[in-house]
Amino acid sequence: MYGNYLDDAAKIVAEKRAENLKFEHARLTAEQKDDLLLKFHPDRIKEQFTELKIGPNKGQKAPIELAEMLQAKPRLEPDRIDLNHIDYESDVLVIGGGGAGTSAAIMASEAGAKVLLVTKLRVGDANTMMAEGGIQAADKPNDSPAQHYLDAYGGGHFDGKPELVYTLVNKAPSVIKWLNDLGVEFDKMPDGTMVTTHGGGTSRKRMHACKDYSGAEIMRTLRDETFNRADQITVVDFTAAIEIIKNDKGEAAGAVLLNIETGEIRIAKAKVVVIATGGAGRMHYQGFPTSNHYGATADGLVMAYRAGAKLLYQDSLQYHPTGAAYPTQILGKLVTEKVRSLGAKLINKDGEVYIHPLETRDVNASGIIREVREGRGVKNDVQDAVWLDTPMIEMIHGEGTILKSIPAMYNMFIKYGIDIRKEPILVYPTLHYQNGGVEIDKTCHTNVANLLVAGEASGGVHGTNRLMGNSLLDVVVFGREAGIEAGKMFKNISLSDKLNLDHVKAFEKEREAAGIKGDAISPKILPRYTHGNKEFEKEIPGASR
């Protein structure tokens, strides 16, 4: 039991549970959704965004926190970096060790490329590992990629790039088969048929899951496959890329690397560079808590932007509607959408079902924010919130369903004395996904030659809102596509001896001309949760050989 004033609030939910279980809230109309988003979604708060003064997206808006990083001082001093002292040479340099990075490395190695994978933490320390609910694919008789396309394109407010959405949904069935063949333990029926469920905004049951450890299971498998290819893939961990290197033709030709443990600078030269650095939740836009892993600080966007790559929908973030709001120890931790797909409903302080639980994520997040702002939220000393009535799940599917289907959720709460089989949980939106990123085409090319981007660091796949299960799909589909493309490209490219950081120098001149002030340094690399500790920042700008 909660053992405090929240017990009384939870009793209201329990008293109305049987009634609410039978009640089906109508889906909102398009007009109602638009009105809700306009009034309550964080992306619509004008004062939380600013206009970019420099770079490829000059004149466009971006979140204040991201704009500061995109326009900040570079971490390195170009004239102090010896680009003639090469530490690593490879055909393909992959920056990032999550689902997209490992998928890219695997596919490039299959094409015969010598791959260098650098990651600022360890392989698998990524948002892919944090994903819980599942991965979409239209591979059942009553479904089709065309139907998946309509759901994904519409769910993204028709803002996705059609060729990217097309690639996402059409590659999905073969990606599920690839993962299954690699050893991912998907949930299956006794006859081997994969279990599929609904997610928010899906018109068919196409969510493939591994209980509620889906991302961890997929990442485990991709990590193992990466290490199994040690003869072709060299992994360098605890090493962050801090700047793209170009050649005399303006093409991407490597990266400046920083060992985050020692502060040492290293130079990597490559024929093709793949950025797969993931998301930005640890930027804590607008002060929101986040479900993201520790390294999600938008580094890829910063490096690509400074190198001249255009961004798309950099002003669009996804706030997952159900982040844990109590107790303090798990504030912002993801409560997977699978909880709602199994039947748990969102309930306000009056015990009312105020919205359909499987509206799209931006709509449900806005609905929760509305309930709290208008006084219908559940007040508590951590984060005012609404209830997610988890006991409904076993009333619908029978005793044992929670331990069988969402054990991670049960384990996350029970350690704090909250049994989600018997008690509802408190939820509030958490910063979850970077909808926008570096603009790519269907083979992951940016407008900078030989620079590819895949996964959450890219923009355009999901438009301005992402459906559940399309992120794990995105990182594997486009990680593979980037690796396949790099595997073709490297055979026709020679390693360049004419390396430079002229674009960094030009960027600094542009900053000065625009009158950009402040001591911010980017890329951010890691968030800092202490006050007044500048030691890490002081070491890196002057780091040298």
PDB file of C-alpha atoms in Angstrom, residues 4-240:
ATOM      1  CA  ASN A   4      -0.074   7.791   3.099  1.00  0.00           C
ATOM      2  CA  TYR A   5      -2.681  10.276   1.907  1.00  0.00           C
ATOM      3  CA  LEU A   6      -2.598   8.578  -1.502  1.00  0.00           C
ATOM      4  CA  ASP A   7      -4.356   5.532  -0.088  1.00  0.00           C
ATOM      5  CA  ASP A   8      -7.590   7.498   0.128  1.00  0.00           C
ATOM      6  CA  ALA A   9      -7.146   8.759  -3.433  1.00  0.00           C
ATOM      7  CA  ALA A  10      -6.533   5.199  -4.666  1.00  0.00           C
ATOM      8  CA  LYS A  11      -9.704   3.999  -2.924  1.00  0.00           C
ATOM      9  CA  ILE A  12     -11.783   6.227  -5.218  1.00  0.00           C
ATOM     10  CA  VAL A  13     -10.308   4.393  -8.212  1.00  0.00           C
ATOM     11  CA  ALA A  14     -10.972   0.986  -6.634  1.00  0.00           C
ATOM     12  CA  GLU A  15     -14.591   1.873  -5.878  1.00  0.00           C
ATOM     13  CA  LYS A  16     -15.274   2.765  -9.522  1.00  0.00           C
ATOM     14  CA  ARG A  17     -13.094   0.051 -11.089  1.00  0.00           C
ATOM     15  CA  ALA A  18     -15.844  -2.370 -12.041  1.00  0.00           C
ATOM     16  CA  GLU A  19     -17.886   0.441 -13.581  1.00  0.00           C
ATOM     17  CA  ASN A  20     -14.879   1.924 -15.400  1.00  0.00           C
ATOM     18  CA  LEU A  21     -13.856  -1.463 -16.731  1.00  0.00           C
ATOM     19  CA  LYS A  22     -17.090  -1.656 -18.700  1.00  0.00           C
ATOM     20  CA  PHE A  23     -16.953   1.948 -19.861  1.00  0.00           C
ATOM     21  CA  GLU A  24     -15.372   2.611 -23.263  1.00  0.00           C
ATOM     22  CA  HIS A  25     -14.401   6.240 -23.772  1.00  0.00           C
ATOM     23  CA  ALA A  26     -15.097   7.396 -27.311  1.00  0.00           C
ATOM     24  CA  ARG A  27     -12.135   8.230 -29.534  1.00  0.00           C
ATOM     25  CA  LEU A  28     -11.550  11.951 -29.934  1.00  0.00           C
ATOM     26  CA  THR A  29     -12.406  13.575 -33.240  1.00  0.00           C
ATOM     27  CA  ALA A  30      -9.639  15.142 -35.323  1.00  0.00           C
ATOM     28  CA  GLU A  31     -10.826  18.590 -34.228  1.00  0.00           C
ATOM     29  CA  GLN A  32     -10.810  17.613 -30.548  1.00  0.00           C
ATOM     30  CA  LYS A  33      -7.283  16.218 -30.872  1.00  0.00           C
ATOM     31  CA  ASP A  34      -6.013  19.375 -32.564  1.00  0.00           C
ATOM     32  CA  ASP A  35      -7.551  21.557 -29.878  1.00  0.00           C
ATOM     33  CA  LEU A  36      -6.088  19.444 -27.069  1.00  0.00           C
ATOM     34  CA  LEU A  37      -2.620  19.496 -28.614  1.00  0.00           C
ATOM     35  CA  LEU A  38      -2.725  23.232 -29.269  1.00  0.00           C
ATOM     36  CA  LYS A  39      -3.616  24.032 -25.672  1.00  0.00           C
ATOM     37  CA  PHE A  40      -1.552  21.507 -23.720  1.00  0.00           C
ATOM     38  CA  HIS A  41       1.271  19.833 -25.649  1.00  0.00           C
ATOM     39  CA  PRO A  42       4.751  21.085 -24.623  1.00  0.00           C
ATOM     40  CA  ASP A  43       5.777  21.499 -28.282  1.00  0.00           C
ATOM     41  CA  ARG A  44       3.125  24.218 -28.634  1.00  0.00           C
ATOM     42  CA  ILE A  45       4.495  26.487 -25.863  1.00  0.00           C
ATOM     43  CA  LYS A  46       6.047  29.284 -27.929  1.00  0.00           C
ATOM     44  CA  GLU A  47       8.244  30.720 -25.195  1.00  0.00           C
ATOM     45  CA  GLN A  48      10.049  27.368 -24.845  1.00  0.00           C
ATOM     46  CA  PHE A  49      11.521  27.722 -28.342  1.00  0.00           C
ATOM     47  CA  THR A  50      13.939  30.141 -29.931  1.00  0.00           C
ATOM     48  CA  GLU A  51      15.089  30.981 -33.431  1.00  0.00           C
ATOM     49  CA  LEU A  52      18.388  29.544 -34.621  1.00  0.00           C
ATOM     50  CA  LYS A  53      20.801  32.330 -35.549  1.00  0.00           C
ATOM     51  CA  ILE A  54      23.374  30.279 -37.443  1.00  0.00           C
ATOM     52  CA  GLY A  55      23.818  27.028 -39.315  1.00  0.00           C
ATOM     53  CA  PRO A  56      21.859  25.151 -42.007  1.00  0.00           C
ATOM     54  CA  ASN A  57      18.528  25.727 -40.230  1.00  0.00           C
ATOM     55  CA  LYS A  58      19.083  29.407 -39.527  1.00  0.00           C
ATOM     56  CA  GLY A  59      15.768  31.190 -38.979  1.00  0.00           C
ATOM     57  CA  GLN A  60      13.939  28.064 -37.848  1.00  0.00           C
ATOM     58  CA  LYS A  61      12.865  27.361 -34.280  1.00  0.00           C
ATOM     59  CA  ALA A  62      14.324  24.839 -31.865  1.00  0.00           C
ATOM     60  CA  PRO A  63      13.888  24.085 -28.168  1.00  0.00           C
ATOM     61  CA  ILE A  64      15.875  26.594 -26.122  1.00  0.00           C
ATOM     62  CA  GLU A  65      18.092  23.878 -24.647  1.00  0.00           C
ATOM     63  CA  LEU A  66      18.864  22.329 -28.040  1.00  0.00           C
ATOM     64  CA  ALA A  67      19.482  25.705 -29.681  1.00  0.00           C
ATOM     65  CA  GLU A  68      22.088  26.450 -27.028  1.00  0.00           C
ATOM     66  CA  MET A  69      23.949  23.223 -27.866  1.00  0.00           C
ATOM     67  CA  LEU A  70      23.649  23.655 -31.637  1.00  0.00           C
ATOM     68  CA  GLN A  71      25.128  27.144 -31.378  1.00  0.00           C
ATOM     69  CA  ALA A  72      27.604  26.552 -28.527  1.00  0.00           C
ATOM     70  CA  LYS A  73      31.398  26.699 -28.537  1.00  0.00           C
ATOM     71  CA  PRO A  74      33.055  23.584 -29.972  1.00  0.00           C
ATOM     72  CA  ARG A  75      34.782  21.374 -27.420  1.00  0.00           C
ATOM     73  CA  LEU A  76      38.028  21.398 -29.357  1.00  0.00           C
ATOM     74  CA  GLU A  77      40.378  24.058 -30.683  1.00  0.00           C
ATOM     75  CA  PRO A  78      40.947  23.072 -34.353  1.00  0.00           C
ATOM     76  CA  ASP A  79      44.514  24.400 -34.532  1.00  0.00           C
ATOM     77  CA  ARG A  80      45.531  22.227 -31.578  1.00  0.00           C
ATOM     78  CA  ILE A  81      44.367  18.983 -33.185  1.00  0.00           C
ATOM     79  CA  ASP A  82      46.993  17.049 -35.153  1.00  0.00           C
ATOM     80  CA  LEU A  83      45.059  15.454 -37.998  1.00  0.00           C
ATOM     81  CA  ASN A  84      48.208  13.850 -39.394  1.00  0.00           C
ATOM     82  CA  HIS A  85      48.496  11.538 -36.389  1.00  0.00           C
ATOM     83  CA  ILE A  86      45.917   8.882 -37.196  1.00  0.00           C
ATOM     84  CA  ASP A  87      44.921   6.496 -34.418  1.00  0.00           C
ATOM     85  CA  TYR A  88      42.263   4.490 -36.260  1.00  0.00           C
ATOM     86  CA  GLU A  89      41.635   3.766 -39.924  1.00  0.00           C
ATOM     87  CA  SER A  90      38.510   2.009 -41.143  1.00  0.00           C
ATOM     88  CA  ASP A  91      36.262   1.671 -44.141  1.00  0.00           C
ATOM     89  CA  VAL A  92      33.204   2.623 -42.083  1.00  0.00           C
ATOM     90  CA  LEU A  93      33.131   4.591 -38.844  1.00  0.00           C
ATOM     91  CA  VAL A  94      29.944   4.063 -36.829  1.00  0.00           C
ATOM     92  CA  ILE A  95      29.354   6.556 -34.015  1.00  0.00           C
ATOM     93  CA  GLY A  96      26.979   5.073 -31.440  1.00  0.00           C
ATOM     94  CA  GLY A  97      26.519   1.637 -29.910  1.00  0.00           C
ATOM     95  CA  GLY A  98      22.749   1.289 -29.714  1.00  0.00           C
ATOM     96  CA  GLY A  99      20.335  -0.555 -31.969  1.00  0.00           C
ATOM     97  CA  ALA A 100      21.006   1.600 -35.034  1.00  0.00           C
ATOM     98  CA  GLY A 101      24.779   1.641 -34.608  1.00  0.00           C
ATOM     99  CA  THR A 102      25.129  -2.103 -34.083  1.00  0.00           C
ATOM    100  CA  SER A 103      22.742  -2.877 -36.962  1.00  0.00           C
ATOM    101  CA  ALA A 104      24.778  -0.601 -39.228  1.00  0.00           C
ATOM    102  CA  ALA A 105      28.059  -2.168 -38.131  1.00  0.00           C
ATOM    103  CA  ILE A 106      26.744  -5.693 -38.686  1.00  0.00           C
ATOM    104  CA  MET A 107      25.466  -4.998 -42.193  1.00  0.00           C
ATOM    105  CA  ALA A 108      28.564  -3.040 -43.256  1.00  0.00           C
ATOM    106  CA  SER A 109      30.762  -5.897 -42.042  1.00  0.00           C
ATOM    107  CA  GLU A 110      28.629  -8.353 -44.013  1.00  0.00           C
ATOM    108  CA  ALA A 111      29.585  -6.381 -47.118  1.00  0.00           C
ATOM    109  CA  GLY A 112      33.257  -6.837 -46.293  1.00  0.00           C
ATOM    110  CA  ALA A 113      33.898  -3.463 -44.690  1.00  0.00           C
ATOM    111  CA  LYS A 114      36.387  -2.959 -41.894  1.00  0.00           C
ATOM    112  CA  VAL A 115      34.224  -1.232 -39.282  1.00  0.00           C
ATOM    113  CA  LEU A 116      35.171   0.928 -36.309  1.00  0.00           C
ATOM    114  CA  LEU A 117      32.307   1.365 -33.816  1.00  0.00           C
ATOM    115  CA  VAL A 118      32.880   4.056 -31.186  1.00  0.00           C
ATOM    116  CA  THR A 119      30.503   4.631 -28.299  1.00  0.00           C
ATOM    117  CA  LYS A 120      30.804   7.043 -25.403  1.00  0.00           C
ATOM    118  CA  LEU A 121      29.580   4.484 -22.893  1.00  0.00           C
ATOM    119  CA  ARG A 122      29.393   0.768 -23.706  1.00  0.00           C
ATOM    120  CA  VAL A 123      27.760  -1.098 -26.559  1.00  0.00           C
ATOM    121  CA  GLY A 124      24.127  -1.367 -25.535  1.00  0.00           C
ATOM    122  CA  ASP A 125      24.093   1.660 -23.237  1.00  0.00           C
ATOM    123  CA  ALA A 126      21.392   3.241 -25.352  1.00  0.00           C
ATOM    124  CA  ASN A 127      17.722   4.089 -25.565  1.00  0.00           C
ATOM    125  CA  THR A 128      17.251   0.820 -27.454  1.00  0.00           C
ATOM    126  CA  MET A 129      17.973  -1.005 -24.204  1.00  0.00           C
ATOM    127  CA  MET A 130      15.352   1.114 -22.410  1.00  0.00           C
ATOM    128  CA  ALA A 131      12.515   0.354 -24.857  1.00  0.00           C
ATOM    129  CA  GLU A 132       9.904  -1.963 -23.388  1.00  0.00           C
ATOM    130  CA  GLY A 133       6.660  -2.368 -25.269  1.00  0.00           C
ATOM    131  CA  GLY A 134       7.548  -3.892 -28.610  1.00  0.00           C
ATOM    132  CA  ILE A 135       8.337  -3.487 -32.301  1.00  0.00           C
ATOM    133  CA  GLN A 136       5.764  -3.102 -35.059  1.00  0.00           C
ATOM    134  CA  ALA A 137       5.568  -5.153 -38.241  1.00  0.00           C
ATOM    135  CA  ALA A 138       2.617  -5.969 -40.479  1.00  0.00           C
ATOM    136  CA  ASP A 139       3.270  -9.685 -40.920  1.00  0.00           C
ATOM    137  CA  LYS A 140      -0.141 -11.181 -40.089  1.00  0.00           C
ATOM    138  CA  PRO A 141      -2.814 -12.218 -42.650  1.00  0.00           C
ATOM    139  CA  ASN A 142      -5.217  -9.437 -41.615  1.00  0.00           C
ATOM    140  CA  ASP A 143      -2.575  -6.709 -41.917  1.00  0.00           C
ATOM    141  CA  SER A 144      -0.336  -5.174 -44.563  1.00  0.00           C
ATOM    142  CA  PRO A 145       2.512  -2.680 -44.898  1.00  0.00           C
ATOM    143  CA  ALA A 146       0.005  -0.370 -46.582  1.00  0.00           C
ATOM    144  CA  GLN A 147      -2.170  -0.359 -43.456  1.00  0.00           C
ATOM    145  CA  HIS A 148       0.933   0.139 -41.293  1.00  0.00           C
ATOM    146  CA  TYR A 149       1.872   3.065 -43.542  1.00  0.00           C
ATOM    147  CA  LEU A 150      -1.494   4.751 -43.015  1.00  0.00           C
ATOM    148  CA  ASP A 151      -1.216   4.370 -39.236  1.00  0.00           C
ATOM    149  CA  ALA A 152       2.378   5.628 -39.052  1.00  0.00           C
ATOM    150  CA  TYR A 153       1.973   8.476 -41.540  1.00  0.00           C
ATOM    151  CA  GLY A 154      -1.294   9.656 -39.988  1.00  0.00           C
ATOM    152  CA  GLY A 155       0.018   9.190 -36.453  1.00  0.00           C
ATOM    153  CA  GLY A 156       2.889  11.515 -37.365  1.00  0.00           C
ATOM    154  CA  HIS A 157       0.384  14.214 -38.424  1.00  0.00           C
ATOM    155  CA  PHE A 158       1.206  13.497 -42.086  1.00  0.00           C
ATOM    156  CA  ASP A 159       4.575  15.196 -41.573  1.00  0.00           C
ATOM    157  CA  GLY A 160       6.789  12.164 -42.172  1.00  0.00           C
ATOM    158  CA  LYS A 161       8.809  11.959 -45.370  1.00  0.00           C
ATOM    159  CA  PRO A 162       6.767   9.491 -47.466  1.00  0.00           C
ATOM    160  CA  GLU A 163       9.805   7.590 -48.766  1.00  0.00           C
ATOM    161  CA  LEU A 164      11.050   7.063 -45.201  1.00  0.00           C
ATOM    162  CA  VAL A 165       7.687   5.861 -43.917  1.00  0.00           C
ATOM    163  CA  TYR A 166       7.421   3.574 -46.959  1.00  0.00           C
ATOM    164  CA  THR A 167      10.847   2.089 -46.238  1.00  0.00           C
ATOM    165  CA  LEU A 168      10.025   1.682 -42.535  1.00  0.00           C
ATOM    166  CA  VAL A 169       6.830  -0.306 -43.039  1.00  0.00           C
ATOM    167  CA  ASN A 170       7.914  -2.376 -46.039  1.00  0.00           C
ATOM    168  CA  LYS A 171      11.162  -3.502 -44.422  1.00  0.00           C
ATOM    169  CA  ALA A 172       9.428  -4.333 -41.132  1.00  0.00           C
ATOM    170  CA  PRO A 173       8.440  -7.989 -41.756  1.00  0.00           C
ATOM    171  CA  SER A 174      11.920  -8.918 -43.004  1.00  0.00           C
ATOM    172  CA  VAL A 175      13.490  -7.142 -40.008  1.00  0.00           C
ATOM    173  CA  ILE A 176      11.381  -9.216 -37.600  1.00  0.00           C
ATOM    174  CA  LYS A 177      12.524 -12.358 -39.389  1.00  0.00           C
ATOM    175  CA  TRP A 178      16.166 -11.182 -39.263  1.00  0.00           C
ATOM    176  CA  LEU A 179      15.975 -10.503 -35.539  1.00  0.00           C
ATOM    177  CA  ASN A 180      14.207 -13.787 -34.895  1.00  0.00           C
ATOM    178  CA  ASP A 181      16.871 -15.661 -36.864  1.00  0.00           C
ATOM    179  CA  LEU A 182      19.610 -13.897 -34.873  1.00  0.00           C
ATOM    180  CA  GLY A 183      18.018 -15.221 -31.679  1.00  0.00           C
ATOM    181  CA  VAL A 184      15.635 -12.584 -30.331  1.00  0.00           C
ATOM    182  CA  GLU A 185      13.171 -14.343 -28.018  1.00  0.00           C
ATOM    183  CA  PHE A 186       9.865 -12.921 -29.224  1.00  0.00           C
ATOM    184  CA  ASP A 187       6.644 -13.883 -27.430  1.00  0.00           C
ATOM    185  CA  LYS A 188       5.092 -16.809 -29.306  1.00  0.00           C
ATOM    186  CA  MET A 189       2.141 -19.154 -29.154  1.00  0.00           C
ATOM    187  CA  PRO A 190       2.812 -22.878 -28.547  1.00  0.00           C
ATOM    188  CA  ASP A 191       2.751 -23.452 -32.323  1.00  0.00           C
ATOM    189  CA  GLY A 192       5.447 -20.810 -32.882  1.00  0.00           C
ATOM    190  CA  THR A 193       3.136 -18.065 -34.112  1.00  0.00           C
ATOM    191  CA  MET A 194       4.276 -14.682 -32.838  1.00  0.00           C
ATOM    192  CA  VAL A 195       1.980 -12.942 -30.366  1.00  0.00           C
ATOM    193  CA  THR A 196       0.969  -9.456 -31.501  1.00  0.00           C
ATOM    194  CA  THR A 197      -0.953  -6.718 -29.694  1.00  0.00           C
ATOM    195  CA  HIS A 198      -2.268  -3.213 -30.255  1.00  0.00           C
ATOM    196  CA  GLY A 199      -0.437   0.014 -29.512  1.00  0.00           C
ATOM    197  CA  GLY A 200      -1.686   3.579 -29.453  1.00  0.00           C
ATOM    198  CA  GLY A 201      -2.760   4.625 -32.947  1.00  0.00           C
ATOM    199  CA  THR A 202      -2.574   1.143 -34.482  1.00  0.00           C
ATOM    200  CA  SER A 203      -5.489  -0.218 -36.473  1.00  0.00           C
ATOM    201  CA  ARG A 204      -4.196  -3.799 -36.316  1.00  0.00           C
ATOM    202  CA  LYS A 205      -2.446  -5.937 -33.711  1.00  0.00           C
ATOM    203  CA  ARG A 206       1.125  -5.748 -35.031  1.00  0.00           C
ATOM    204  CA  MET A 207       3.195  -5.184 -31.876  1.00  0.00           C
ATOM    205  CA  HIS A 208       5.785  -7.948 -31.470  1.00  0.00           C
ATOM    206  CA  ALA A 209       7.235  -8.069 -27.961  1.00  0.00           C
ATOM    207  CA  CYS A 210       9.557  -9.891 -25.597  1.00  0.00           C
ATOM    208  CA  LYS A 211       7.344  -9.457 -22.549  1.00  0.00           C
ATOM    209  CA  ASP A 212       8.181  -5.871 -21.498  1.00  0.00           C
ATOM    210  CA  TYR A 213      11.923  -6.303 -22.019  1.00  0.00           C
ATOM    211  CA  SER A 214      11.693  -5.943 -25.796  1.00  0.00           C
ATOM    212  CA  GLY A 215      14.451  -3.382 -26.291  1.00  0.00           C
ATOM    213  CA  ALA A 216      16.802  -5.130 -23.891  1.00  0.00           C
ATOM    214  CA  GLU A 217      16.309  -8.458 -25.674  1.00  0.00           C
ATOM    215  CA  ILE A 218      16.847  -6.931 -29.120  1.00  0.00           C
ATOM    216  CA  MET A 219      19.886  -5.013 -27.901  1.00  0.00           C
ATOM    217  CA  ARG A 220      21.316  -8.141 -26.260  1.00  0.00           C
ATOM    218  CA  THR A 221      21.104  -9.971 -29.549  1.00  0.00           C
ATOM    219  CA  LEU A 222      22.572  -7.156 -31.656  1.00  0.00           C
ATOM    220  CA  ARG A 223      25.381  -6.608 -29.161  1.00  0.00           C
ATOM    221  CA  ASP A 224      26.273 -10.297 -29.189  1.00  0.00           C
ATOM    222  CA  GLU A 225      26.277 -10.360 -32.988  1.00  0.00           C
ATOM    223  CA  THR A 226      28.523  -7.308 -33.038  1.00  0.00           C
ATOM    224  CA  PHE A 227      31.031  -8.962 -30.708  1.00  0.00           C
ATOM    225  CA  ASN A 228      30.805 -12.191 -32.722  1.00  0.00           C
ATOM    226  CA  ARG A 229      32.178 -10.200 -35.657  1.00  0.00           C
ATOM    227  CA  ALA A 230      35.269  -8.979 -33.806  1.00  0.00           C
ATOM    228  CA  ASP A 231      37.449  -9.832 -36.798  1.00  0.00           C
ATOM    229  CA  GLN A 232      35.664  -7.128 -38.819  1.00  0.00           C
ATOM    230  CA  ILE A 233      34.170  -4.804 -36.193  1.00  0.00           C
ATOM    231  CA  THR A 234      36.474  -3.011 -33.760  1.00  0.00           C
ATOM    232  CA  VAL A 235      34.633  -1.588 -30.758  1.00  0.00           C
ATOM    233  CA  VAL A 236      36.068   1.380 -28.865  1.00  0.00           C
ATOM    234  CA  ASP A 237      33.990   2.201 -25.807  1.00  0.00           C
ATOM    235  CA  PHE A 238      33.965   5.091 -23.341  1.00  0.00           C
ATOM    236  CA  THR A 239      34.987   7.222 -26.305  1.00  0.00           C
ATOM    237  CA  ALA A 240      32.815  10.038 -27.609  1.00  0.00           C
TER     238      ALA A 240
END
